[in-house]
Amino acid sequence: MKAIVIGGGIGGVCAAIALKRFGIETAVYEAVKEIKPVGAAISIWPNGVKCLNYLGMKDALRELGGNMRFMAYKEYQQGQTMTRFSMDPLIQSVGEQPYPVARAELQSMLLETYGRDQVQFGKRVTHVEGSADSVTAWFDDGTSATGDLLIAADGTHSVIRQHVLGYATERRYAGYVNWNGLVEIDESIAPADQWTTFVGEGKRVSLMPVSGNRFYFFFDVPLPKGLPQDRTTVREDLQGYFAGWAEPVQKLISQINPETTNRVEIHDIEPFMQLVKGRIALLGDSGHSTTPDIGQGGCAAMEDAVVLANMLQTNSLGIEDALLRYQEKRAYRVKDLVLKARKRCDVTHGKEMAVTEQWYEDLKTETGERILSGMCETILGGPLE
Ligand code: FAD
């Protein structure tokens, strides 16, 4: 059996690793010549970590992961702590730690595990064709590749999604802009072992530790879509949006490197239940595009990879049947994650300010129990309990 994997991001490479481990021949085709991940880092929650463990990356991931033992919310003007609690109850409940990691390092770990030289870069798919017993992908250099099945891991702007669904989807602007990057840990801004988030005015400023004494930081600001992006004014822009915010936030803004700070307008796609057509399967953001508000998009791609490989490995009724079982196992799970993230997004970013203000009030009486039990439920919904 030969699988063609389109896209060399988190989803595509995890799928290729998973299939290879089960002895299925794979070929990965990636559009760009060199992958430059959008975004500085990513939090891999225990459901994602378990998938990477399962795929043989347990030790490598621990080297890259930050030590995130506590979680805290802080009020925006004075920086006073609204709630602070240990992550240990979560870790004890689900049996694994979360690991925030720098994206470039995650991507390298995945490529090294799979075999970097087995990825064909500079191969952009333009269209695909399925027949009763094979699938062919056509590339923009005029070449093509044929396999027994095709995994479309070509991201949120997927060109294969429309072929599978039979209609075009639209990305929905979630109403806020996110700036993110990496900065050296400075404990006068936040503790080194804590996920710290300052909240107010429907905005947030967050810091998570990753390896190498660095914080992954991000700033969220509700803004109209399509404002001009100018790297040279990033610091001034953030100083304006966060005027009057506490000293640690001002300090963080002064320490960021505008050259390496990313600006992303956050989108998702209305969930759909069809993830496969014949011998083609959507995987990762091509099949479910979410806002990052519960940090689960990449984790869900890892889950997809594990489930898809298991369905192909354990099924004797053929590829199409295995893919339908993959769809059955994944469609509700990923829809749930997208909708949960959308709900969290609206509360966090002041879609209805009264609801957001109530959330700020609730945080002042939060002991960790409610937040961690919500996280637990999300994590335990994954395929590797
Ligand atoms: P991608 O990473 O987009 O990879 C798709 C690949 O396909 C790319 O390399 C692309 O070049 C290639 N490609 C595209 N078109 C073609 C084509 N036509 N032919 C060939 N190749 C093609 N997730 C988490 O789990 N935790 C987090 O904390 C988190 N934080 C996030 C923060 C932000 C600001 C954002 C925007 C997202 C965040 N996510 C997070 C989501 C996560 O980044 C995505 O869900 C994940 O990258 C999806 O992986 P993917 O492989 O499906 O898609």
mmCIF file of C-alpha atoms and ligand atoms in Angstrom, residues 6-12 29-32 35 38-39 41-45 103 123-126 153-159 178 180 216 264 266 283-286 290 292 295-301, ligand 1:
data_model
loop_
_atom_site.group_PDB
_atom_site.id
_atom_site.type_symbol
_atom_site.label_atom_id
_atom_site.label_comp_id
_atom_site.label_asym_id
_atom_site.label_seq_id
_atom_site.Cartn_x
_atom_site.Cartn_y
_atom_site.Cartn_z
ATOM 1 C CA ILE A 6 0.237 16.361 0.662
ATOM 2 C CA GLY A 7 1.707 18.935 3.066
ATOM 3 C CA GLY A 8 4.784 18.708 5.269
ATOM 4 C CA GLY A 9 3.391 20.586 8.303
ATOM 5 C CA ILE A 10 2.506 19.092 11.681
ATOM 6 C CA GLY A 11 -0.381 16.999 10.340
ATOM 7 C CA GLY A 12 1.294 15.708 7.180
ATOM 8 C CA TYR A 29 4.996 16.413 -1.044
ATOM 9 C CA GLU A 30 5.372 19.931 0.357
ATOM 10 C CA ALA A 31 4.633 23.116 -1.600
ATOM 11 C CA VAL A 32 7.371 25.362 -0.253
ATOM 12 C CA ILE A 35 9.112 25.337 5.759
ATOM 13 C CA VAL A 38 3.560 30.596 10.925
ATOM 14 C CA GLY A 39 3.817 31.340 14.625
ATOM 15 C CA ALA A 41 5.506 28.308 19.351
ATOM 16 C CA ILE A 42 2.645 26.001 20.144
ATOM 17 C CA SER A 43 1.287 24.439 23.292
ATOM 18 C CA ILE A 44 1.006 20.703 22.918
ATOM 19 C CA TRP A 45 -1.616 19.519 25.409
ATOM 20 C CA ARG A 103 7.445 25.638 16.324
ATOM 21 C CA LYS A 123 5.863 20.368 -4.942
ATOM 22 C CA ARG A 124 2.609 22.345 -4.898
ATOM 23 C CA VAL A 125 -0.506 20.319 -5.631
ATOM 24 C CA THR A 126 -2.931 21.963 -8.026
ATOM 25 C CA ALA A 153 -2.692 17.743 5.001
ATOM 26 C CA ASP A 154 -2.422 20.957 3.010
ATOM 27 C CA GLY A 155 -3.552 23.263 5.797
ATOM 28 C CA THR A 156 -6.304 25.797 6.266
ATOM 29 C CA HIS A 157 -6.068 27.063 2.647
ATOM 30 C CA SER A 158 -6.342 23.475 1.342
ATOM 31 C CA VAL A 159 -6.889 23.086 -2.402
ATOM 32 C CA ASN A 178 -2.649 37.851 17.425
ATOM 33 C CA ASN A 180 3.386 36.169 18.808
ATOM 34 C CA TYR A 216 6.506 32.120 24.008
ATOM 35 C CA VAL A 264 -1.876 36.810 12.433
ATOM 36 C CA ILE A 266 -7.331 34.716 13.460
ATOM 37 C CA LEU A 283 -6.253 15.653 7.909
ATOM 38 C CA GLY A 284 -5.295 18.550 10.197
ATOM 39 C CA ASP A 285 -6.360 22.095 9.305
ATOM 40 C CA SER A 286 -7.609 21.019 5.878
ATOM 41 C CA THR A 290 -9.946 26.316 14.414
ATOM 42 C CA PRO A 292 -6.165 28.845 18.644
ATOM 43 C CA GLY A 295 -4.591 25.408 21.730
ATOM 44 C CA GLN A 296 -5.912 22.279 20.051
ATOM 45 C CA GLY A 297 -5.510 22.694 16.251
ATOM 46 C CA GLY A 298 -2.097 21.059 16.050
ATOM 47 C CA CYS A 299 -2.989 18.498 18.738
ATOM 48 C CA ALA A 300 -6.056 17.504 16.703
ATOM 49 C CA ALA A 301 -3.835 17.004 13.630
HETATM 50 P P1 FAD B 1 -0.100 23.482 8.364
HETATM 51 O O1 FAD B 1 0.755 23.560 9.558
HETATM 52 O O2 FAD B 1 -0.667 24.740 7.812
HETATM 53 O O3 FAD B 1 0.722 22.729 7.222
HETATM 54 C C1 FAD B 1 0.225 22.603 5.930
HETATM 55 C C2 FAD B 1 1.408 22.385 5.001
HETATM 56 O O4 FAD B 1 0.918 22.121 3.693
HETATM 57 C C3 FAD B 1 2.294 23.624 4.895
HETATM 58 O O5 FAD B 1 3.640 23.251 5.084
HETATM 59 C C4 FAD B 1 2.023 24.148 3.495
HETATM 60 O O6 FAD B 1 3.152 24.774 2.905
HETATM 61 C C5 FAD B 1 1.652 22.869 2.753
HETATM 62 N N1 FAD B 1 0.773 23.121 1.604
HETATM 63 C C6 FAD B 1 -0.232 24.016 1.509
HETATM 64 N N2 FAD B 1 -0.799 23.945 0.299
HETATM 65 C C7 FAD B 1 -0.144 22.976 -0.391
HETATM 66 C C8 FAD B 1 -0.274 22.439 -1.710
HETATM 67 N N3 FAD B 1 -1.192 22.902 -2.559
HETATM 68 N N4 FAD B 1 0.575 21.446 -2.095
HETATM 69 C C9 FAD B 1 1.519 20.962 -1.232
HETATM 70 N N5 FAD B 1 1.674 21.446 0.032
HETATM 71 C C10 FAD B 1 0.860 22.430 0.440
HETATM 72 N N6 FAD B 1 -2.387 24.342 17.797
HETATM 73 C C11 FAD B 1 -2.115 23.688 18.961
HETATM 74 O O7 FAD B 1 -2.284 22.462 19.035
HETATM 75 N N7 FAD B 1 -1.650 24.383 20.055
HETATM 76 C C12 FAD B 1 -1.415 25.733 20.020
HETATM 77 O O8 FAD B 1 -0.977 26.317 21.018
HETATM 78 C C13 FAD B 1 -1.688 26.430 18.820
HETATM 79 N N8 FAD B 1 -1.476 27.765 18.744
HETATM 80 C C14 FAD B 1 -1.735 28.416 17.578
HETATM 81 C C15 FAD B 1 -1.522 29.798 17.525
HETATM 82 C C16 FAD B 1 -1.792 30.498 16.375
HETATM 83 C C17 FAD B 1 -1.574 31.981 16.331
HETATM 84 C C18 FAD B 1 -2.282 29.798 15.230
HETATM 85 C C19 FAD B 1 -2.577 30.540 13.950
HETATM 86 C C20 FAD B 1 -2.504 28.438 15.271
HETATM 87 C C21 FAD B 1 -2.238 27.729 16.442
HETATM 88 N N9 FAD B 1 -2.430 26.336 16.518
HETATM 89 C C22 FAD B 1 -2.182 25.685 17.700
HETATM 90 C C23 FAD B 1 -2.977 25.575 15.370
HETATM 91 C C24 FAD B 1 -1.882 24.854 14.590
HETATM 92 O O9 FAD B 1 -0.885 25.761 14.185
HETATM 93 C C25 FAD B 1 -2.472 24.190 13.364
HETATM 94 O O10 FAD B 1 -3.642 23.497 13.708
HETATM 95 C C26 FAD B 1 -1.469 23.224 12.739
HETATM 96 O O11 FAD B 1 -0.339 23.918 12.286
HETATM 97 C C27 FAD B 1 -2.125 22.457 11.595
HETATM 98 O O12 FAD B 1 -1.181 21.643 10.961
HETATM 99 P P2 FAD B 1 -1.402 21.182 9.462
HETATM 100 O O13 FAD B 1 -0.263 20.284 9.141
HETATM 101 O O14 FAD B 1 -2.787 20.679 9.290
HETATM 102 O O15 FAD B 1 -1.351 22.525 8.624
#
